[in-house]
Amino acid sequence: MEDGLVNTSKSAVPAAYGSAQGDEMRGLRDALVMMVDDEPLNIEVTQVHLEEAGYTRFVSTDDPLQALELINARRPDVLLLDLMMHGMSGFEILERMGASNVLQDVPTIVLTSSTDPRTKLKALELGATDFLAKPVDSSELVLRLRNTLAAKAYRDRLANYDLLTGLPNRHTFMDRLEWALSHATRYRHMGAVLHVGLDDFKKINEALGPALGDAMLQQVANRLEHCLRATDTISRLDAAKQRPSLSRVSGDEFTILLPEVSRSEDAAQVADRVLAEIAAPVHLLEHEISVTCSIGITVFPDDGGERDNVLRNAGAAMHYAKACGKNAARFYSSDLNARALQKLNLTTQLRRALEREELVLHYQPKVDVASGRVVGAEALVRWQHPERGLIMPGEFVPLAEENGLITPLGEYVLRAACRQSAQWRAAGHYVPRISVNVSSQQFSQSNLVAVVEKALRDTGARAQDLTLELTEGSMMDNTERNVETLEQLKAIGANLSIDDFGTGFSSLSYLSRFPLDELKIDRSFVMQIVNPGDRCAIITAIIAMAHSLSLSVVAEGIETEAQLAFLAANACDEYQGYLKSRPVAADEFAARFLG
Ligand code: C2E
Ligand code: MG
Ligand code: MG
């Protein structure tokens, strides 16, 4: 790895990082050397020796009483400490350093003119790393300093880096994050953390065994590094920006710290690149394996200023990305935790709702514009939740679409609607056509025709009393197959309708190829009619076009007389809307609308 390329730049990080990375000698000479001696001349001489050996960074004091404060403030990589000083002895300083969690790890070489072995022993007991006899011999000084720094660098490596991938570990990440947070707050700029989690890595690891699993993780780490290097090249055009850094924070999870971004979109761009890079297949021995990842993004200081919060938020966003189907990136938002929990609960409950038959159908009349008679009913699903009461489909249908529950749900609705139709007929009612919504997932299922046939057969409903409402989106891809499915449904005798027309990729040429009976104009167009005299060219055009294809036209969401008058004036066939009635329970529907 090129020196420091994917690590935070040296000038920008605390000295402790400088010695732990990159070209060893250069790293050592970048070390911050601190000298404490009550004789200023000694300090000067030592510094001259070290400068000759290439060292450049020094901090010193001839007042032992200030030593601890200075060590604390500057955190040197090594401390050269005189033992015999006025005011406070080197022993006392060592003792106090030993009592401090942060200072006890600073490697300390004591300088002493004493030849008494007990003096040396005591200093060692107090935590000194090495000795130098005074007067200092320059070559001995340089050698001892190098050894001490090399040992420290090795120790730092073990403590701060992950052995498998060579990346900084969680501990280092947290330190860097803390630093990036304070920098961002102080200089009022924005940063971001990307939490990258491999999708289903456990399965891969089980299938491949731990050795190949490790190899896979190494490859992933390489790819991530490569991504960041590319990012770095771009962001370094803006030289003032600090470099991104990559860490491995747990088994199959990595973090990317972008200490400085101009906009949150920058973080999204990095995420996009990572998604693409990781998804390319990996070659391991004779295996070709694909793995994807999910990424949670959080920006700081906006999303929360504490480093633990930042990591937790990024993690929550990553889990959300996984829950949304994986291989994707998601931004953290403050209500994400609450929402994620709520959604998870709702999904579990929805599964149970299907078994416990908590789903009910309400029916909204479809009205003939010319005569005002109710000629049909759209079945709209509701969830009679035991605690929350009636939940509308807007809340749970998209959820069901996300997790595959929409197919059993749709089937449930279809059967319930058919049963209702048969019941009304058996009761001697005039039977309206019942419309059932079919989601695109349900439509693309290979056995839809069989499912519809079975529902009709099992319930005794008639196909001509059933209308299936499909959406534009579900018909647009794989048109050949769709035409076939639609023709089979028509052959059974069912009616076919296209719902929410005008909101999707309405393509007239496609429309003419499908064997449809009805077109429903989306409510958003009807809403544009406010006054009786208003004109809406889109609606008139859709009606004309639909009629030319022999489709019956239904307008959705009619709430006012003005809207109804407009429809009557423009030869619209049917309407549906609160003006006539909201969707109501089956009993109420029968009582109000069926003779
Ligand atoms: P949709 O199929 O377009 O149904 C029409 C929606 O418009 C219904 O909302 C209905 O209550 C509402 N609506 C009707 N008239 C008016 C009006 O005058 N003003 C206003 N503001 N709204 C009106 P609902 O029942 O909340 O259903 C929403 C959507 O959920 C439906 O849109 C449909 O896409 C979906 N949905 C409902 N039931 C099912 C189902 O069983 N299966 C599937 N796949 N989707 C369903
Ligand atoms: Mg509908
Ligand atoms: Mg609709």
XYZ file of C-alpha atoms and ligand atoms in Angstrom:
643
model
C 0.000 0.000 0.000
C 1.309 3.394 -0.906
C 2.193 5.301 2.176
C -0.790 6.698 3.923
C -2.911 6.682 0.799
C -6.084 5.390 2.293
C -5.235 6.487 5.774
C -5.934 9.887 7.079
C -3.158 12.269 6.102
C -0.333 12.540 8.548
C -0.363 16.221 9.061
C -3.979 15.970 10.010
C -3.832 13.186 12.589
C -2.417 12.986 16.064
C 1.248 12.026 16.113
C 0.524 8.547 17.416
C -0.653 7.414 13.976
C 2.396 8.707 12.179
C 4.736 6.122 13.555
C 2.453 3.149 13.053
C 2.291 3.217 9.304
C 4.168 3.518 6.071
C 7.846 3.354 5.376
C 9.366 2.429 8.687
C 12.395 4.698 8.886
C 10.556 7.681 7.590
C 7.752 6.855 9.992
C 10.190 6.764 12.885
C 11.725 10.066 11.972
C 8.304 11.643 11.830
C 7.944 10.711 15.470
C 7.363 13.437 17.985
C 10.236 13.375 20.476
C 9.784 15.020 23.829
C 12.587 16.021 26.160
C 12.318 16.938 29.822
C 15.497 18.173 31.485
C 15.993 21.014 33.936
C 19.244 21.878 32.187
C 18.359 23.682 28.910
C 21.796 23.000 27.468
C 21.238 19.217 27.700
C 18.042 19.594 25.734
C 19.792 21.599 23.082
C 22.625 19.095 22.687
C 20.290 16.116 22.497
C 18.156 17.844 19.908
C 21.182 18.626 17.750
C 22.181 14.930 17.791
C 18.711 13.855 16.829
C 18.374 16.440 14.097
C 21.560 15.110 12.599
C 19.956 11.671 12.583
C 16.959 13.051 10.675
C 14.429 13.666 13.415
C 12.384 16.798 12.896
C 9.649 16.971 15.477
C 10.464 18.021 19.024
C 8.803 19.321 22.088
C 10.644 20.087 25.298
C 10.569 21.747 28.684
C 13.179 22.554 31.313
C 10.484 22.917 33.965
C 9.656 19.470 35.370
C 6.491 20.869 36.944
C 5.090 21.464 33.472
C 6.136 18.097 32.116
C 2.950 16.117 32.770
C 0.704 18.750 31.318
C 2.827 18.946 28.203
C 2.955 15.172 27.770
C -0.782 15.087 28.091
C -1.285 17.861 25.569
C 1.172 16.652 22.922
C 1.189 12.862 23.382
C 4.761 12.328 22.197
C 5.817 9.073 20.547
C 8.749 8.895 22.900
C 9.869 10.744 26.007
C 13.483 11.421 26.981
C 13.329 12.057 30.708
C 16.066 13.287 33.013
C 15.899 11.602 36.397
C 17.567 14.128 38.643
C 15.751 17.428 38.411
C 14.897 20.241 40.760
C 11.245 20.718 41.607
C 10.084 17.271 40.546
C 12.218 14.227 39.931
C 11.988 11.969 36.924
C 10.828 9.194 39.263
C 7.861 11.203 40.335
C 6.950 11.994 36.754
C 7.204 8.295 35.888
C 5.043 7.434 38.846
C 2.350 9.886 37.840
C 2.440 8.737 34.234
C 1.987 5.173 35.435
C -1.148 6.192 37.280
C -2.705 7.713 34.176
C -4.435 5.494 31.619
C -3.404 7.672 28.717
C 0.130 8.458 29.734
C 1.291 5.068 30.916
C 1.814 3.899 27.347
C 4.197 6.683 26.319
C 7.586 4.960 25.875
C 10.108 6.653 28.126
C 13.891 6.581 28.012
C 15.441 7.872 31.217
C 18.708 9.782 31.187
C 20.870 9.406 34.238
C 24.438 9.976 35.281
C 24.011 7.533 38.131
C 25.763 4.194 37.826
C 23.877 2.758 40.780
C 21.935 -0.321 39.584
C 19.180 0.408 42.115
C 18.406 3.694 40.400
C 17.965 1.900 37.089
C 15.883 -0.839 38.643
C 13.569 1.654 40.263
C 13.075 3.515 37.011
C 12.285 0.246 35.237
C 9.791 -0.688 37.917
C 8.093 2.628 37.422
C 7.627 1.890 33.735
C 10.678 3.322 31.985
C 11.423 1.580 28.699
C 15.179 2.104 28.496
C 18.237 3.985 29.833
C 20.813 6.322 28.548
C 23.896 7.248 30.438
C 24.761 10.908 30.768
C 26.656 12.471 29.134
C 24.801 11.201 26.128
C 26.682 9.438 23.376
C 25.090 10.455 20.096
C 25.153 7.089 18.313
C 23.840 5.264 21.375
C 21.054 7.842 21.683
C 19.995 7.341 18.066
C 20.029 3.546 18.348
C 18.076 3.373 21.564
C 15.555 5.839 20.281
C 15.075 3.871 17.080
C 14.565 0.615 18.963
C 12.081 2.146 21.327
C 10.102 3.695 18.504
C 10.144 0.479 16.472
C 8.801 -1.451 19.453
C 6.089 1.135 19.897
C 5.158 1.005 16.227
C 4.844 -2.784 16.424
C 2.741 -2.603 19.548
C 0.537 0.066 17.976
C 0.077 -2.132 14.949
C -1.124 -5.060 16.985
C -3.475 -2.884 18.966
C -4.808 -0.796 16.139
C -4.871 -2.957 13.042
C -6.736 -6.017 11.944
C -4.370 -8.907 11.318
C -6.393 -10.546 8.536
C -6.824 -7.568 6.260
C -4.180 -5.199 7.568
C -6.849 -2.524 7.877
C -7.283 -0.306 10.913
C -9.555 -1.991 13.452
C -12.591 -0.742 15.301
C -10.490 0.891 18.000
C -8.552 2.942 15.464
C -11.712 3.769 13.572
C -13.303 5.119 16.735
C -10.245 7.282 17.432
C -10.247 8.653 13.916
C -13.964 9.228 14.020
C -13.664 11.129 17.248
C -10.999 13.293 15.749
C -12.993 13.811 12.532
C -16.055 14.770 14.562
C -14.261 17.406 16.554
C -12.601 18.732 13.418
C -15.946 18.913 11.596
C -17.585 20.715 14.490
C -14.718 23.121 14.885
C -14.337 24.008 11.210
C -18.032 23.712 10.428
C -17.845 21.191 7.681
C -19.617 17.929 7.071
C -18.322 14.384 7.152
C -19.863 10.976 6.617
C -19.540 7.385 7.727
C -20.473 4.491 5.484
C -21.134 1.236 7.296
C -20.607 -1.567 4.803
C -21.970 -5.003 5.707
C -21.650 -8.021 3.440
C -24.952 -9.663 2.598
C -25.334 -13.262 3.738
C -21.645 -13.671 4.446
C -22.407 -16.304 7.080
C -23.822 -18.579 4.407
C -20.799 -18.059 2.184
C -18.469 -18.748 5.077
C -20.304 -21.929 5.956
C -20.296 -23.101 2.369
C -16.633 -22.296 1.687
C -15.069 -23.006 5.045
C -13.172 -20.478 7.151
C -9.984 -20.410 5.041
C -11.728 -19.384 1.839
C -14.046 -17.174 3.855
C -10.975 -15.310 5.096
C -9.617 -15.064 1.571
C -12.930 -13.630 0.497
C -12.776 -10.990 3.236
C -9.266 -10.062 2.135
C -10.467 -9.604 -1.419
C -13.368 -7.500 -0.254
C -10.940 -5.361 1.772
C -8.755 -4.928 -1.317
C -11.702 -3.863 -3.395
C -12.849 -1.387 -0.819
C -9.353 0.048 -0.656
C -9.319 0.303 -4.391
C -12.626 2.173 -4.355
C -11.304 4.616 -1.811
C -8.126 5.164 -3.724
C -10.234 6.170 -6.717
C -12.305 8.438 -4.496
C -9.140 9.837 -3.040
C -7.759 10.747 -6.446
C -10.904 12.684 -7.137
C -11.247 14.349 -3.780
C -7.585 15.270 -3.659
C -8.155 17.582 -6.590
C -9.601 19.564 -3.779
C -6.367 19.379 -1.851
C -7.684 20.917 1.306
C -9.956 17.930 1.901
C -8.874 15.180 4.227
C -8.564 11.680 2.964
C -11.078 8.925 3.528
C -10.103 5.919 5.607
C -11.256 2.345 5.686
C -11.521 0.068 8.729
C -12.721 -3.411 9.507
C -14.984 -3.085 12.511
C -16.147 -6.677 12.860
C -16.186 -9.990 10.988
C -17.971 -8.976 7.822
C -18.424 -5.283 8.452
C -16.296 -2.394 7.313
C -16.521 1.338 7.773
C -15.489 4.114 5.479
C -14.835 7.426 7.142
C -15.118 10.448 4.893
C -13.825 13.148 7.233
C -14.876 15.901 4.887
C -17.601 15.976 2.225
C -19.225 18.966 0.567
C -22.642 17.400 0.204
C -24.275 14.209 1.399
C -24.530 13.182 -2.270
C -20.751 12.744 -2.242
C -21.183 9.977 0.314
C -23.915 8.415 -1.816
C -21.557 8.433 -4.783
C -18.894 6.591 -2.846
C -21.560 4.102 -1.739
C -22.629 3.534 -5.349
C -19.084 2.814 -6.346
C -18.625 0.392 -3.459
C -21.842 -1.450 -4.346
C -20.695 -1.909 -7.934
C -17.165 -2.907 -7.004
C -18.208 -5.490 -4.406
C -20.873 -7.056 -6.621
C -18.387 -8.177 -9.289
C -17.705 -11.916 -8.867
C -14.685 -13.012 -6.829
C -12.440 -15.893 -7.931
C -11.333 -18.182 -5.138
C -9.531 -21.350 -6.258
C -11.952 -22.899 -8.713
C -14.950 -21.042 -7.313
C -16.513 -17.963 -8.741
C -18.477 -16.307 -5.966
C -20.672 -13.272 -5.924
C -21.309 -11.337 -2.795
C -23.183 -8.101 -2.371
C -23.171 -5.601 0.427
C -25.578 -3.226 2.118
C -24.481 0.226 3.143
C -25.753 2.571 5.827
C -24.740 6.193 5.506
C -24.784 8.787 8.206
C -23.541 12.343 7.951
C -22.075 14.262 10.836
C -22.338 16.413 12.792
C -26.028 16.614 11.570
C -27.159 13.119 12.498
C -25.640 13.114 15.959
C -22.390 14.387 17.381
C -21.216 11.530 19.595
C -18.986 8.944 17.992
C -20.953 6.039 19.434
C -24.132 7.548 18.017
C -22.566 8.006 14.625
C -21.583 4.367 14.407
C -24.928 3.198 15.768
C -26.831 5.329 13.252
C -24.752 4.108 10.344
C -25.374 0.557 11.557
C -29.129 1.144 11.784
C -29.154 2.501 8.245
C -27.208 -0.541 7.068
C -29.743 -2.893 8.661
C -32.479 -0.891 7.025
C -30.755 -1.301 3.661
C -30.618 -5.047 4.282
C -34.280 -5.137 5.252
C -35.181 -3.282 2.063
C -33.775 -6.101 -0.027
C -29.972 -5.797 0.328
C -27.383 -4.697 -2.232
C -28.338 -1.086 -1.615
C -27.363 1.984 0.338
C -29.593 3.921 2.692
C -29.141 7.161 4.572
C -29.816 7.316 8.257
C -32.721 9.451 9.331
C -33.577 10.245 12.898
C -36.837 8.338 12.816
C -35.212 5.348 11.198
C -34.751 3.365 14.372
C -38.341 3.840 15.390
C -39.578 3.218 11.869
C -37.444 0.147 11.372
C -38.772 -1.350 14.562
C -42.338 -0.508 13.750
C -42.004 -1.959 10.292
C -40.459 -5.134 11.554
C -43.330 -5.571 13.984
C -45.868 -4.854 11.307
C -44.352 -7.419 8.943
C -44.501 -10.127 11.587
C -48.045 -9.169 12.456
C -49.112 -9.060 8.818
C -48.003 -12.631 8.378
C -50.185 -13.606 11.300
C -53.033 -11.399 10.078
C -53.282 -13.557 6.969
C -53.590 -16.710 9.050
C -56.031 -15.165 11.496
C -58.121 -13.659 8.734
C -57.804 -10.146 10.084
C -57.984 -8.726 6.573
C -61.387 -7.461 5.506
C -62.700 -6.098 2.256
C -64.547 -2.859 1.863
C -66.423 -2.073 -1.298
C -66.654 1.202 -3.143
C -69.465 1.609 -5.675
C -68.701 2.166 -9.331
C -71.411 4.329 -10.782
C -72.725 4.672 -14.324
C -72.310 8.364 -15.188
C -75.360 8.611 -17.429
C -77.889 6.766 -15.273
C -76.410 7.173 -11.794
C -76.845 3.434 -11.163
C -74.318 1.402 -9.214
C -72.898 -1.092 -11.690
C -69.835 -2.353 -9.920
C -67.837 -2.459 -6.697
C -64.128 -2.184 -6.134
C -62.890 -4.459 -3.369
C -60.351 -2.608 -1.232
C -58.498 -4.418 1.479
C -58.254 -3.207 5.067
C -56.532 -4.704 8.037
C -58.635 -5.044 11.156
C -55.701 -4.829 13.541
C -56.489 -6.155 17.055
C -54.864 -3.154 18.754
C -54.609 -0.416 16.204
C -58.029 -0.740 14.627
C -58.551 -0.402 10.890
C -55.306 0.048 8.949
C -55.484 1.320 5.364
C -53.748 -0.442 2.476
C -51.372 2.475 1.917
C -49.569 1.360 5.065
C -49.337 -2.380 4.574
C -49.682 -3.135 0.843
C -46.240 -1.641 0.041
C -44.848 -3.600 2.999
C -46.390 -6.784 1.651
C -44.879 -6.000 -1.745
C -41.453 -5.649 -0.171
C -41.432 -8.975 1.593
C -43.331 -11.196 -0.790
C -46.503 -11.316 1.294
C -48.415 -9.582 -1.483
C -48.980 -12.852 -3.342
C -50.776 -14.681 -0.526
C -52.486 -11.410 0.399
C -53.722 -10.892 -3.156
C -54.948 -14.442 -3.340
C -56.793 -13.997 -0.058
C -58.494 -10.847 -1.386
C -59.376 -12.532 -4.660
C -61.038 -15.458 -2.942
C -62.866 -13.237 -0.443
C -64.203 -11.052 -3.269
C -65.348 -14.074 -5.264
C -67.054 -15.498 -2.184
C -68.851 -12.177 -1.676
C -69.997 -12.090 -5.269
C -71.392 -15.612 -5.035
C -73.116 -14.780 -1.734
C -74.856 -11.723 -3.136
C -76.033 -13.727 -6.073
C -77.296 -16.533 -3.833
C -79.182 -13.935 -1.753
C -80.998 -12.858 -4.880
C -79.324 -9.459 -5.135
C -78.560 -7.719 -8.341
C -74.866 -8.608 -8.686
C -72.425 -5.815 -9.489
C -69.141 -6.581 -11.136
C -66.518 -6.811 -8.415
C -63.093 -5.341 -9.150
C -60.026 -6.799 -7.482
C -56.609 -5.141 -7.494
C -53.759 -7.304 -8.721
C -50.274 -6.176 -7.789
C -47.486 -6.417 -10.324
C -45.758 -9.202 -8.398
C -48.914 -11.221 -8.428
C -49.343 -10.557 -12.108
C -45.877 -11.763 -13.001
C -46.450 -15.028 -11.167
C -46.688 -17.908 -13.557
C -49.766 -19.456 -11.986
C -52.032 -16.396 -11.838
C -54.504 -17.840 -14.335
C -54.784 -21.082 -12.367
C -55.222 -19.152 -9.113
C -58.104 -17.130 -10.582
C -59.747 -20.213 -12.063
C -59.550 -22.030 -8.751
C -60.973 -19.072 -6.796
C -63.943 -18.962 -9.168
C -64.470 -22.697 -9.011
C -64.148 -22.958 -5.216
C -66.537 -20.093 -4.494
C -69.014 -20.510 -7.300
C -68.551 -16.913 -8.502
C -68.965 -16.139 -12.201
C -66.008 -14.934 -14.220
C -68.100 -12.267 -15.953
C -68.781 -10.717 -12.512
C -65.045 -10.359 -11.845
C -62.802 -7.542 -13.022
C -59.069 -7.650 -12.426
C -57.406 -4.257 -12.014
C -53.833 -4.236 -13.214
C -51.305 -1.436 -13.141
C -49.465 -0.019 -16.111
C -46.134 -0.888 -14.581
C -46.874 -4.570 -14.327
C -47.714 -4.852 -18.021
C -44.845 -2.943 -19.524
C -42.009 -5.368 -19.126
C -42.054 -8.759 -20.770
C -44.967 -7.761 -22.955
C -45.099 -10.999 -24.956
C -45.744 -13.058 -21.862
C -48.130 -10.499 -20.452
C -50.269 -10.482 -23.580
C -50.470 -14.250 -23.259
C -51.498 -14.102 -19.572
C -54.115 -11.457 -20.311
C -55.515 -13.497 -23.168
C -55.818 -16.543 -20.936
C -57.637 -14.497 -18.298
C -59.978 -13.181 -20.966
C -60.533 -16.705 -22.201
C -61.788 -17.670 -18.721
C -64.273 -14.821 -19.034
C -62.818 -12.292 -16.570
C -62.820 -8.560 -17.306
C -59.551 -6.674 -17.396
C -58.972 -3.129 -16.302
C -55.938 -0.872 -16.228
C -55.772 1.037 -12.950
C -54.346 4.471 -12.146
C -53.928 5.233 -15.825
C -51.648 8.151 -16.569
C -49.318 7.723 -13.598
C -46.978 5.143 -15.084
C -45.296 4.742 -18.443
C -48.505 5.059 -20.376
C -47.786 3.869 -23.830
C -50.679 3.906 -26.223
C -49.139 1.466 -28.636
C -48.795 -1.088 -25.851
C -52.293 -0.424 -24.692
C -53.718 -1.382 -28.079
C -51.974 -4.749 -27.891
C -53.555 -5.782 -24.601
C -57.032 -7.314 -24.535
C -58.424 -4.825 -21.988
C -62.036 -3.879 -21.197
C -61.640 -0.850 -18.993
C -59.354 2.054 -18.225
C -59.380 3.935 -14.921
C -58.227 7.540 -15.051
C -56.104 8.344 -12.042
C -57.477 10.646 -9.377
C -54.639 13.131 -9.858
C -56.153 14.257 -13.191
C -59.671 14.530 -11.840
C -58.398 16.727 -9.017
C -57.536 19.426 -11.562
C -61.215 20.042 -12.177
C -62.398 22.539 -9.612
C -65.117 24.604 -11.300
C -67.954 23.414 -13.522
C -66.476 25.211 -16.554
C -62.903 23.880 -16.100
C -61.351 22.077 -18.993
C -58.905 19.285 -18.655
C -57.425 18.399 -22.011
C -55.673 15.321 -20.687
C -58.893 13.732 -19.468
C -60.758 14.454 -22.704
C -57.834 13.053 -24.684
C -57.661 9.902 -22.560
C -61.424 9.356 -22.899
C -61.290 9.791 -26.681
C -58.299 7.501 -27.005
C -59.827 4.823 -24.745
C -63.087 4.890 -26.639
C -61.259 4.491 -29.916
C -59.808 1.276 -28.446
C -63.313 0.239 -27.300
C -62.402 0.586 -23.626
C -64.910 1.657 -21.034
C -63.597 4.651 -19.046
C -63.851 4.967 -15.267
C -62.828 8.163 -13.477
C -61.440 7.724 -9.969
C -61.765 10.023 -6.990
C -64.854 12.037 -7.872
C -65.603 14.243 -4.916
C -67.649 17.127 -6.336
C -70.662 17.756 -8.539
C -68.458 19.915 -10.760
C -66.224 16.959 -11.473
C -69.207 14.739 -12.199
C -70.680 17.353 -14.541
C -67.394 17.491 -16.403
C -67.404 13.710 -16.827
C -70.991 13.695 -18.059
C -70.163 16.406 -20.585
C -67.215 14.394 -21.857
C -68.848 10.997 -22.234
C -67.003 9.273 -19.398
C -68.705 5.926 -18.732
C -68.370 5.348 -14.990
C -67.030 6.999 -11.894
C -65.978 6.132 -8.428
C -65.523 8.530 -5.545
C -66.520 9.963 -2.219
C -69.283 11.926 -3.958
C -71.227 8.685 -4.178
C -69.669 6.829 -1.294
C -66.470 5.939 0.460
C -65.543 2.269 0.476
C -67.861 0.550 2.980
C -68.246 -2.875 4.586
C -70.058 -5.531 2.551
C -73.287 -5.397 4.578
C -73.551 -1.657 4.269
C -72.819 -1.884 0.579
C -75.625 -4.396 0.072
C -78.074 -2.360 2.134
C -77.344 0.892 0.332
C -76.624 -0.124 -3.218
C -78.021 -3.564 -4.009
C -81.706 -4.000 -4.583
P -56.747 2.119 -6.067
O -56.903 0.744 -6.578
O -56.503 3.188 -7.073
O -58.016 2.425 -5.185
C -58.625 3.657 -5.115
C -58.244 4.369 -3.866
O -58.761 5.678 -3.922
C -58.842 3.747 -2.608
O -57.937 3.969 -1.532
C -60.059 4.568 -2.397
O -60.533 4.575 -1.076
C -59.570 5.930 -2.801
N -60.667 6.811 -3.203
C -61.801 6.461 -3.828
N -62.557 7.542 -4.048
C -61.896 8.606 -3.560
C -62.171 10.021 -3.494
O -63.181 10.512 -3.925
N -61.226 10.813 -2.920
C -60.076 10.295 -2.422
N -59.198 11.132 -1.871
N -59.776 8.980 -2.470
C -60.677 8.144 -3.035
P -57.522 2.823 -0.562
O -58.649 1.930 -0.218
O -56.773 3.479 0.548
O -56.526 1.998 -1.453
C -55.336 2.529 -1.895
C -54.631 1.647 -2.852
O -54.211 0.438 -2.232
C -55.485 1.188 -4.026
O -55.532 2.179 -5.000
C -54.730 -0.022 -4.478
O -53.651 0.351 -5.285
C -54.198 -0.573 -3.184
N -55.033 -1.704 -2.763
C -56.164 -1.701 -2.053
N -56.624 -2.958 -1.899
C -55.756 -3.776 -2.544
C -55.693 -5.191 -2.762
O -56.544 -5.978 -2.349
N -54.629 -5.661 -3.475
C -53.686 -4.829 -3.969
N -52.662 -5.353 -4.666
N -53.712 -3.512 -3.785
C -54.763 -2.980 -3.090
Mg -57.871 -0.149 -7.963
Mg -56.778 3.490 -8.870
